[in-house]
Amino acid sequence: MTNSMAEIEDTECMFVIGSNTTEAHPVLALRMKTALRRGAQLIVADPRRTWLAERAHIHLQLRPGTDIPLLLAMSQVILSEGLQDRAYIEALTENFDEFAASTAAWSPERAAEVCGVGAGDIRRAARIYAQTEKAGIYYTLGITEHVCGVDNVRALSNLALITGHIGREASGVNPLRGQNNVQGCNDVGNNPVYLPGYQEVADAEVRAKFSAAWETELSAVPGLRLDQMMSGMLDGSVKAFFIMGEDPVLSEPNAAKVNRGFEQLDFVVLQDIFLNETGRLYADVVLPASCFAEKDGTFTNSERRVQRVRKALDPPGQARTDLWILQQVAKALGSDWGEQSPAQVWDEFADLSPKFHGIRYDRIEELGIQWPCPDRDHPGTRFLHQGAPIRGKGLLYGLDHVPPWEETCAEYPLLLTTGRTLYHYNAATQTRRSEGHNEKQGHPFVEVSPDDARALGLKHGDRLTMASRRGEIEVRAEVTDRVHAGVLWMPMHFAEASANVLTGDGKDPEIGVPEYKVTAVRILTS
Amino acid sequence: MTEARITLDGRTLEVAEGDTLLDAARAAGIEIPTLCHDDRLDPFGGCRMCLVDLEGTRRPVPACKTTCADGMVVNCGGERLQRVRRTMVDMLLADHYQDVAVKDNELERYAVEYGVEQPSLRFDRRGAYDDRNRFIGFNPGACILCDRCVRYCDEVMQCTALEHAGQGGNALVQPTQGKSFLDTTCELCGGCVSTCPTGALYEKQATRNGAVTEQECAKTSTICTYCGVGCSLDLNVKDGRVIKVTAETGVGANDGHLCNKGRFAFDFIHHPDRLTEPLLRGDDGELHPASWEEALARVADGLGAVKQQHGPDALAFLASSRCTNEDVYLLQKLARAAAGTNNVHSCAAT
């Protein structure tokens, strides 16, 4: 997030796109609810009529995978009606002409047709967003999990830049992180091209610094991204996997293909708190690890705040902390790092990473600190890009509609999109082990519009088979007007009806993020 | 900001515009008792515990609901107010006839403070409320109708899943239309539990093996393991088990709010499915328990063999974005410094 969560309460216009905030980020959504009570305007762009959508001043119920046309049309309205922040554009952006030219083809009328929303609503949304002083954009995976995920984010960044809605309190572009430590996981270098602290592997000076600190030579060969690892198993370039706390068989798209890949591996290690599907089927070694309640450390939340995690319990049986396990594995591979405490590991990271240099355990006992925080006297950073974009000038992008990897056809006429519910969490290894949560929501289901249900002869609660070109699953029908005709929605939490049996190989060409959000399917009724 | 000057218990105070007398008193370190007040909710003025004397008015006024105005002269103590508050506690206790004793009880604390050992009246007019949900326990016999839960549900969650039904002696708080919590718009966030001052609403999980009070638990302050909001919470532990999760108002990114997962989805910690020993795949294709020495040797052999035969870039390392920064830092260091490859990633790219 460019901004802090507390600032949401002071926002005057919230543009929520591809985020079912009240279910996926319930406590952050409380800030939005407060802003609503205080009179903020709310624009929601989402294929589903979510809780926020029901209360929105404008709900743009677009077809999945049509975000760019919508955002280009909003940009066109802003430019053609003179609602842009000319001074900001002139002084602090670049590439305006290419961007402006790319909006020309996307009139609200044309976008309305592609997106399935009203042209008047696009105009009104653009005006409200542009003309409100404090306007914030909030998005999650509904934006990023597309073949054009990166361009979707650029389209949002364009909107913020041309209206000057960035670099100020309560105005910015805010991805809401889905998992407790997505932010931190990236920060500490869990990335094939970045060493810790967003320092590039390709930079020889950076490599030399880490090489000296770690007392070993470092490879300059850029690593594989997750999607490349998945395809690497099939082409034979990846032969072994060390997995800490993930379940790729369930959570990666096109499960059948992922399974074929794992079958070809020489060696698989799983370090986890439960024996997941990947481990059950393919692990040669399973190492019992610790959950959050059993270790010390830090998580970094969506607003870049590094916060202390504290041990309350011992791990069960022979299970060990992840830190201990990793130190032992390194030692077994010939690298003895000693037994560093979590604080010592953090210090090693912070010593090597300028943006995090000032954050130390003794400073975050009470309240976490938001990075960038370059030195020990720095208070941390509440919102980014103050005064000017960090890179100097905000780069505007010329964009165009990118159709989904897979479109509907006569054989697979329905469009399936996926998401999270309030009562479960991702692959649900934790929440489905809670009886109370299972009682509230215990079965896989798919949301079907009343029109589609009628056409298919489906009643609420009917069992049905849903098939894509990759596979099929059995679920129950939830007939609801939350989705439009032609669009289906299902949660990703149920292993017995995993959405990833259906999802395909579409991915963003720049960063490889899979297109979980659009799959062509058909429904077979018995 | 416009400021006002008021006199509180003889002290002259500068206060900000919009501050209530309660805000001003607290800022000055003067304690005023409250029961129906929660800083996260709109001022209500229902319980009358916070009555103070305001010069120029005949009757005392509720401090939580009276906005400071320039020149006000206010007294927060004195014998008359003590008597009034004692009477209020006495009356509230009449309706508070059962206590599950899982939560800290603000009313009983005031009963001790104001010396009300036995209430003058005792009603027993509300039946038990047996609800099939497993998280939120509700004991109408401890409810004092302060409506904090109802207002939390309306104002903060905006779920309107609780109602203040009936009138007079028949008044009661209940899930909408007296249904189960599972059959209303309730999202099981437990915010009602967190704001309840008497324990009428309580954490059911803390009563599974006999009621465990908060005093019996050791609290560890940590961060929620679920989404990226990063709520601060306290794990309440007794005998090596998490009994319940609480969160303190005014702390962290969440100000005491939690969702149903953060507050109630902790059973996985003690679940019998937890891995408790290393496992090795045997020649029979099954996983078998092994010692750490055996497991680590097998890891070194397996990774070493692939590295030797196919080079370091045939190894791939995957980390979960559920792990701590320190865990993930060491995993990428393992890949880069120990194994010699930059093949390290997670699904955190989104």
CSV table of N, CA and C in Angstrom, one decimal, chain B residues 58 137 220 245 294 335:
chain,number,residue,atom,x,y,z
B,58,ARG,N,-29.6,21.3,36.8
B,58,ARG,CA,-30.2,20.8,38.1
B,58,ARG,C,-29.8,19.4,38.4
B,137,GLY,N,-20.6,-17.5,22.9
B,137,GLY,CA,-21.5,-18.0,24.0
B,137,GLY,C,-22.3,-16.8,24.4
B,220,THR,N,0.2,-13.8,25.4
B,220,THR,CA,1.4,-13.4,24.5
B,220,THR,C,0.9,-12.5,23.4
B,245,VAL,N,-8.5,-16.1,21.9
B,245,VAL,CA,-7.7,-15.0,21.4
B,245,VAL,C,-8.4,-13.7,21.7
B,294,GLU,N,18.4,-38.8,10.7
B,294,GLU,CA,18.1,-39.5,9.4
B,294,GLU,C,17.5,-38.5,8.4
B,335,ALA,N,19.0,-21.2,-0.4
B,335,ALA,CA,19.0,-21.5,-1.9
B,335,ALA,C,20.3,-20.8,-2.5
